[in-house]
mmCIF file of C-alpha atoms in Angstrom:
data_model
loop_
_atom_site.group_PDB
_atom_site.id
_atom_site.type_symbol
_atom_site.label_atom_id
_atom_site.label_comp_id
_atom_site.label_asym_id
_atom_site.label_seq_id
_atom_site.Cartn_x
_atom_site.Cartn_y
_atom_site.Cartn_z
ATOM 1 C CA UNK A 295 16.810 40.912 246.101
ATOM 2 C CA UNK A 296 17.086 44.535 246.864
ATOM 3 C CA UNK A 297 16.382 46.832 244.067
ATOM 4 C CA UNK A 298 19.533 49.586 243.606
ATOM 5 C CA UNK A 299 18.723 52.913 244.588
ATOM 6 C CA UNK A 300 19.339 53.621 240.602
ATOM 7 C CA UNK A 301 16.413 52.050 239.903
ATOM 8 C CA UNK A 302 14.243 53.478 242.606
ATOM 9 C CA UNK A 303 15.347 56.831 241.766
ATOM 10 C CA UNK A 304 14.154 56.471 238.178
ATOM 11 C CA UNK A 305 10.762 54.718 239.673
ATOM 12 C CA UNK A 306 9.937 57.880 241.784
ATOM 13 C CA UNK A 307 10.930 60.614 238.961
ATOM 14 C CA UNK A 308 8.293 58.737 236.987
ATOM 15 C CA UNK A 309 10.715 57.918 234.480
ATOM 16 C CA UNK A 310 10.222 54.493 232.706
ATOM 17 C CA UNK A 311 11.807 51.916 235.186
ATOM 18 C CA UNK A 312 11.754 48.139 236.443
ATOM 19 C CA UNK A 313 9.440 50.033 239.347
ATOM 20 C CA UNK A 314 6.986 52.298 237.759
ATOM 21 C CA UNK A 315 5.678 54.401 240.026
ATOM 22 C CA UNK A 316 2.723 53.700 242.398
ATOM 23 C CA UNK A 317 -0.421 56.008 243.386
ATOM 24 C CA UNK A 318 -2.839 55.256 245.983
ATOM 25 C CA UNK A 319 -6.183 57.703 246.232
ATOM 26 C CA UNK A 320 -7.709 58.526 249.279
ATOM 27 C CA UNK A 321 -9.910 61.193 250.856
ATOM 28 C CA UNK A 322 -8.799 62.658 253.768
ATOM 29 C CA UNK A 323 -11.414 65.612 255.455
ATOM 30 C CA UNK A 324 -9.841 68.558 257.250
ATOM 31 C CA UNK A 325 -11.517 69.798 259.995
ATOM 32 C CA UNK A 326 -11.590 73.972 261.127
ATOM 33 C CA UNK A 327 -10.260 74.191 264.321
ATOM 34 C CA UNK A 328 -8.494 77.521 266.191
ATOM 35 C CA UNK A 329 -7.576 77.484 269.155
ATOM 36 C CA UNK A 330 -4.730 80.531 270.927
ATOM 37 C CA UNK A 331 -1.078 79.855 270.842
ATOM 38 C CA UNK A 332 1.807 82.533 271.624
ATOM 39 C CA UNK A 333 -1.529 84.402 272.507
ATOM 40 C CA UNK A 334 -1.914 84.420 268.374
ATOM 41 C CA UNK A 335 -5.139 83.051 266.934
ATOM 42 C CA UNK A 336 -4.638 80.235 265.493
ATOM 43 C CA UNK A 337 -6.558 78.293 263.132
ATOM 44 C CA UNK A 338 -6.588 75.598 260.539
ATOM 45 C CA UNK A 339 -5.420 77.006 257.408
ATOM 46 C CA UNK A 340 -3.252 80.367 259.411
ATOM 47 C CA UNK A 341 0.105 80.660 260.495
ATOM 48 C CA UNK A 342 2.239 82.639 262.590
ATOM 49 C CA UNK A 343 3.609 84.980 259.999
ATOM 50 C CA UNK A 344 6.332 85.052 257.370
ATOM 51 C CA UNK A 345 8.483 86.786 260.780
ATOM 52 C CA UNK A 346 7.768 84.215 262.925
ATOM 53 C CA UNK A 347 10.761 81.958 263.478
ATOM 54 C CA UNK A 348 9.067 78.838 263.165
ATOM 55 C CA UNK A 349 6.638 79.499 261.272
ATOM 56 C CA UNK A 350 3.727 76.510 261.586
ATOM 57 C CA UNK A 351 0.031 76.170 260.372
ATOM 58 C CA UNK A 352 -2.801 74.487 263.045
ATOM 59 C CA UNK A 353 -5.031 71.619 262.831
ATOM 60 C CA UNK A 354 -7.315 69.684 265.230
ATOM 61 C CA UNK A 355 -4.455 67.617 267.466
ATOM 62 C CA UNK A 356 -1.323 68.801 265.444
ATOM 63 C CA UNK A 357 0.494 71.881 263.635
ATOM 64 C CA UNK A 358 2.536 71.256 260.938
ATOM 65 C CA UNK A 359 5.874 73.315 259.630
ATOM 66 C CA UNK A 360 4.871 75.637 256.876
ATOM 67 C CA UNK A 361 7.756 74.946 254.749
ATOM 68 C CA UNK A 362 9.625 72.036 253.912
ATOM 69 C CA UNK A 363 12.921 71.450 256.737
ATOM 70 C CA UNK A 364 14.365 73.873 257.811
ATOM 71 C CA UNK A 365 11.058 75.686 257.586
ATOM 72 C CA UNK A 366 12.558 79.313 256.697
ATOM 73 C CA UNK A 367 11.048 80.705 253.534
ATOM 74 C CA UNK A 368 14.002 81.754 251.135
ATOM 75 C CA UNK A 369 16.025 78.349 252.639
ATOM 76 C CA UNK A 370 16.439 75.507 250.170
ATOM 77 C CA UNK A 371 15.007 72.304 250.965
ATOM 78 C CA UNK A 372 17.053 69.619 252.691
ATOM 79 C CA UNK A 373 17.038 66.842 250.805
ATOM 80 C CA UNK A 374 19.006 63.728 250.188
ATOM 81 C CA UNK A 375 18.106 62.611 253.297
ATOM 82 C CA UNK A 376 17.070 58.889 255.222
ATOM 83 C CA UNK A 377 14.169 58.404 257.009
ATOM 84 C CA UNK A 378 16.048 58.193 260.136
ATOM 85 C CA UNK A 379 18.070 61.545 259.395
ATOM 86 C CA UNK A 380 14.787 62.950 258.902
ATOM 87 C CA UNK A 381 13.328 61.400 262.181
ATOM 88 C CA UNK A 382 16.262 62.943 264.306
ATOM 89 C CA UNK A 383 16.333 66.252 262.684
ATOM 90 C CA UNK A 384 12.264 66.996 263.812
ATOM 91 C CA UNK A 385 13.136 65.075 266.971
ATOM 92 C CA UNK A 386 16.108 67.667 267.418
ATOM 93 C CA UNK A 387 13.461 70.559 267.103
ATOM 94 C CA UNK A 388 10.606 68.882 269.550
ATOM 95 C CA UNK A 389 9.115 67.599 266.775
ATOM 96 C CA UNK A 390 8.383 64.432 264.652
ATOM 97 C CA UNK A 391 7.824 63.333 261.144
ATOM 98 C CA UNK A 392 4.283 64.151 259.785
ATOM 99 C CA UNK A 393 1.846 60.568 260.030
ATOM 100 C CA UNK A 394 0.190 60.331 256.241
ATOM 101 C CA UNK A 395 -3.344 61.755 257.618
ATOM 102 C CA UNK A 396 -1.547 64.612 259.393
ATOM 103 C CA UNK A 397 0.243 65.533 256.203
ATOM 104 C CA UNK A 398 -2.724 65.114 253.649
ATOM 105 C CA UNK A 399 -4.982 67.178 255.921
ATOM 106 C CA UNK A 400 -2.689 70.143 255.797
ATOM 107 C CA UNK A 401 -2.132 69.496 251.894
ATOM 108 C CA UNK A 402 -5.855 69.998 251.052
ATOM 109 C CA UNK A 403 -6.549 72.197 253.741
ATOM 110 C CA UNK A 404 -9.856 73.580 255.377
ATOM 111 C CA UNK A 405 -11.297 73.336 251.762
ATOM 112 C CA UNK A 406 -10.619 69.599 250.544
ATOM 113 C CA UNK A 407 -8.791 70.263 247.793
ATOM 114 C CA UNK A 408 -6.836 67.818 245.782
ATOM 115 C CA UNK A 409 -4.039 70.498 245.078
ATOM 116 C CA UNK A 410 -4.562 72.775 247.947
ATOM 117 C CA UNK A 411 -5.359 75.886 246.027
ATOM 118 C CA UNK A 412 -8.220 74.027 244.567
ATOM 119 C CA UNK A 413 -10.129 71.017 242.489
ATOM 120 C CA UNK A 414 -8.175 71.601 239.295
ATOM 121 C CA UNK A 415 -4.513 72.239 238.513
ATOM 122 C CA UNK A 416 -3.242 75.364 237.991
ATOM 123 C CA UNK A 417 0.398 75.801 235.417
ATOM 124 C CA UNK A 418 3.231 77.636 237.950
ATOM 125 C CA UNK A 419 0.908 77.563 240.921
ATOM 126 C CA UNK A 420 3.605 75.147 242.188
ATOM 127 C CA UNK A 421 7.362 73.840 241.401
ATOM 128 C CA UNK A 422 5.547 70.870 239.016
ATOM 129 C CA UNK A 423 6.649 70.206 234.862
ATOM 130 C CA UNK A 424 4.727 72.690 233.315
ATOM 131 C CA UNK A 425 2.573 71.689 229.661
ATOM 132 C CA UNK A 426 5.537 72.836 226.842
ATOM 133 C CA UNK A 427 1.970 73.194 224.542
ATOM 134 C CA UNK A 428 2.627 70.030 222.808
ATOM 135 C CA UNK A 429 0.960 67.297 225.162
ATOM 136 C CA UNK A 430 4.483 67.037 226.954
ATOM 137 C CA UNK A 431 5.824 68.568 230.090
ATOM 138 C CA UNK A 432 8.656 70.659 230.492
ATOM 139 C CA UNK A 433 11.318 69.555 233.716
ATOM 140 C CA UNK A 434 14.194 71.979 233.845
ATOM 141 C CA UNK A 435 13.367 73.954 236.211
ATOM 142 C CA UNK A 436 14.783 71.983 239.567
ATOM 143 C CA UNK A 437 14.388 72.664 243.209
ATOM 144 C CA UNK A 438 13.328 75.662 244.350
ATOM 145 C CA UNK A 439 13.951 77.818 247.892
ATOM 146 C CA UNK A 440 11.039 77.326 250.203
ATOM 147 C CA UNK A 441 8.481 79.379 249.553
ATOM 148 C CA UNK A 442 9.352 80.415 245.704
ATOM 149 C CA UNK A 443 6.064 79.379 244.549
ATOM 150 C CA UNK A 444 3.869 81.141 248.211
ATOM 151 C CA UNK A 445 0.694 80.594 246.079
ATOM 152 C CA UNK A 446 1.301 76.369 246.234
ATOM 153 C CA UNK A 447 -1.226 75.751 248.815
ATOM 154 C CA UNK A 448 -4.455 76.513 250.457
ATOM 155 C CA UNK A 449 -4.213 80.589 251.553
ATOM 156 C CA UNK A 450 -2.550 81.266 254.214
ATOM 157 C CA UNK A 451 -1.301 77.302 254.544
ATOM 158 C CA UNK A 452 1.311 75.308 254.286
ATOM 159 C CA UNK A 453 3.216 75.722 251.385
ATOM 160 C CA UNK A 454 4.884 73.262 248.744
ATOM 161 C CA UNK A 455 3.463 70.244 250.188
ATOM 162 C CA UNK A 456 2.512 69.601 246.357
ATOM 163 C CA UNK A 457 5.769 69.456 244.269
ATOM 164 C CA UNK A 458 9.645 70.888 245.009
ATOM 165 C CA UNK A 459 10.697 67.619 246.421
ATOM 166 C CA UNK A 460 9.004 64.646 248.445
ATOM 167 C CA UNK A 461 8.755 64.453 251.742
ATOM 168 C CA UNK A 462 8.952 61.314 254.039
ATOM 169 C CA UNK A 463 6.377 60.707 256.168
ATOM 170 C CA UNK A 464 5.250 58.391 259.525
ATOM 171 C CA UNK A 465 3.883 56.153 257.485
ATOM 172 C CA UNK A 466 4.362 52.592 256.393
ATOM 173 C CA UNK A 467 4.041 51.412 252.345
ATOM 174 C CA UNK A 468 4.586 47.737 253.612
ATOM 175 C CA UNK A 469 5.949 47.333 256.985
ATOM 176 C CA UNK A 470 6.693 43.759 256.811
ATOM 177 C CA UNK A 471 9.008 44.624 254.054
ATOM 178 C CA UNK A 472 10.495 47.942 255.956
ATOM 179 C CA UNK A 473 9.115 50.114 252.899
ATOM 180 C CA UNK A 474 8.358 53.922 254.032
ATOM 181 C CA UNK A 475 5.975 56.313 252.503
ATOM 182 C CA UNK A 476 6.981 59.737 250.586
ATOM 183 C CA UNK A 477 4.192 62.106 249.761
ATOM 184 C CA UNK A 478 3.208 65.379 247.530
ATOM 185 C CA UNK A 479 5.412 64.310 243.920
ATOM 186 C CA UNK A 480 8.498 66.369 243.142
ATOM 187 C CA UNK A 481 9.214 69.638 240.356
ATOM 188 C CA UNK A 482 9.694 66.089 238.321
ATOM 189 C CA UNK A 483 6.952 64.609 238.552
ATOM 190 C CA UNK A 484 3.937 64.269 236.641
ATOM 191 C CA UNK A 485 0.190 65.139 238.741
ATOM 192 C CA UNK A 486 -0.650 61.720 239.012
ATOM 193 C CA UNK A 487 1.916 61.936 242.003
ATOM 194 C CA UNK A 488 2.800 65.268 242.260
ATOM 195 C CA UNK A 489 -1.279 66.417 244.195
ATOM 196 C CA UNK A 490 -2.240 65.695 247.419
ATOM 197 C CA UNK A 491 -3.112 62.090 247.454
ATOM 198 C CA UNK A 492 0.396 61.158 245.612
ATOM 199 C CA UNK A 493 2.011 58.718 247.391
ATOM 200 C CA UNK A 494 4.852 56.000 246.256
ATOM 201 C CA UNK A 495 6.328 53.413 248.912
ATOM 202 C CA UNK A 496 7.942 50.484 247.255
ATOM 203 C CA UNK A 497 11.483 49.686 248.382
ATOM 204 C CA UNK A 498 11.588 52.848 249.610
ATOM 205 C CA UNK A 499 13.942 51.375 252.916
ATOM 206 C CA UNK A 500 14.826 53.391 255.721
ATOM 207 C CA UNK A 501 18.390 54.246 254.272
ATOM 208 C CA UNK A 502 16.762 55.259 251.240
ATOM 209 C CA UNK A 503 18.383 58.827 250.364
ATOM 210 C CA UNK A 504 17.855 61.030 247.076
ATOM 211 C CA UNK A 505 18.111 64.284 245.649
ATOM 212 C CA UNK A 506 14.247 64.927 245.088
ATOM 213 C CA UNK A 507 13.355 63.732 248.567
ATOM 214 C CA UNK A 508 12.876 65.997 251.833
ATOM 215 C CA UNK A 509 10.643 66.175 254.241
ATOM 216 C CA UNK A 510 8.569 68.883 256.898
ATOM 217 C CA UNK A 511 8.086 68.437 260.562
ATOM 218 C CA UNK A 512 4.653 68.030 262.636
ATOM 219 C CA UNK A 513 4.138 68.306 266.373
ATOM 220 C CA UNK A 514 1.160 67.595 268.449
ATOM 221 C CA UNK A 515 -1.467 70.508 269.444
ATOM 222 C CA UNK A 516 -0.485 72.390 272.992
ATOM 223 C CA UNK A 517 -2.780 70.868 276.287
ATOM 224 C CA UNK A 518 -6.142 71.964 275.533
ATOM 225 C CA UNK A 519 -6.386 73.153 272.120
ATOM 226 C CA UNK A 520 -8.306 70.419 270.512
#
């Protein structure tokens, strides 16, 4: 029996549900890497500017869009999307959804880090509940235009990977079952899912579509940069 997007919806905002949600841990190293594109140095952990019209950040074998799609800082996230709307909106740039170790890599960044800016978390570094003071969190705040909170990330990286909204990846949660992976948590979420190594899956179909899920596009590295 298929479990109503209702009830996945209240699984992934980490609100109490027949699905509670799911986090998987796992290390993922980043590798330095720079290599010249648009005859721009490029390296792991720099972009192309806040100018630049597609604006991406470069790893060893990929880059990956700085902001969540349509990669324009100021732009609101597109979200309320399938996996397969997703899929054919990178493939209509020359691009592809992220794979899982492409997207964690440029999460932590050169540095590691479980929240990209660093080891611990930081209140408003990114579009996460925020403590109210009381041992609770405070969610009112919604999603934000790309690049609201430029700090969420390692410097000079990609930015809102952690919180704002999900974002679908390559990856597969079960692929007998057809269940798809969404990383990085949402402004809803609590850190257990809303860090780096976040990650929920179950009945998460291909026509799976909500309001707190988006996604970025990756690409592979130019000939000879690697």
């Amino acid at each position: 029996m298929t479990t109503p997007f209702s009830s996945l919806s209240r699984a992934i905002s980490g609100v109490r549900g027949p699905n509670p949600p799911l986090v998987e841990r796992h290390v993922v190293t980043a590798r330095i890497v720079c290599w010249v594109l648009v005859v721009v140095w490029l390296c792991a952990g720099a972009a192309l500017g806040e100018d630049a019209e597609d604006p991406e950040i470069g790893f060893a074998g990929f880059l990956v869009d700085r902001y969540e799609y349509p990669n324009r800082v100021g732009a609101y996230p597109r979200v309320d999307v399938t996996f397969d709307e997703a899929t054919r909106l990178c493939t209509e740039r020359g691009k592809r959804l992220c794979t899982e170790h492409e997207w964690e890599t440029a999460c932590r960044g050169p540095r590691n880090m479980p929240f990209g800016y660093g080891i611990e978390f930081i209140p408003g570094r990114c579009n996460t509940p925020q403590p109210d003071g009381e041992g609770g969190w405070i969610r009112d705040q919604g999603t934000e235009p790309s690049g609201t909170f430029a700090d969420c990330g390692p410097d000079h990286g990609a930015v809102d990977m952690v919180g704002n909204v999900w974002e679908w990846t390559q990856g597969w949660y079960d692929e007998e079952r057809g269940w798809r992976v969404i990383r990085g948590g949402s402004w809803f979420n609590n850190l257990n899912l809303a860090s780096a190594d976040g990650r929920y899956g179950r009945e998460l179909v291909a026509e799976f579509h909500l309001d707190l899920v988006g996604f970025r596009c990756c690409r592979d590295a130019p000939d000879g940069s690697q």
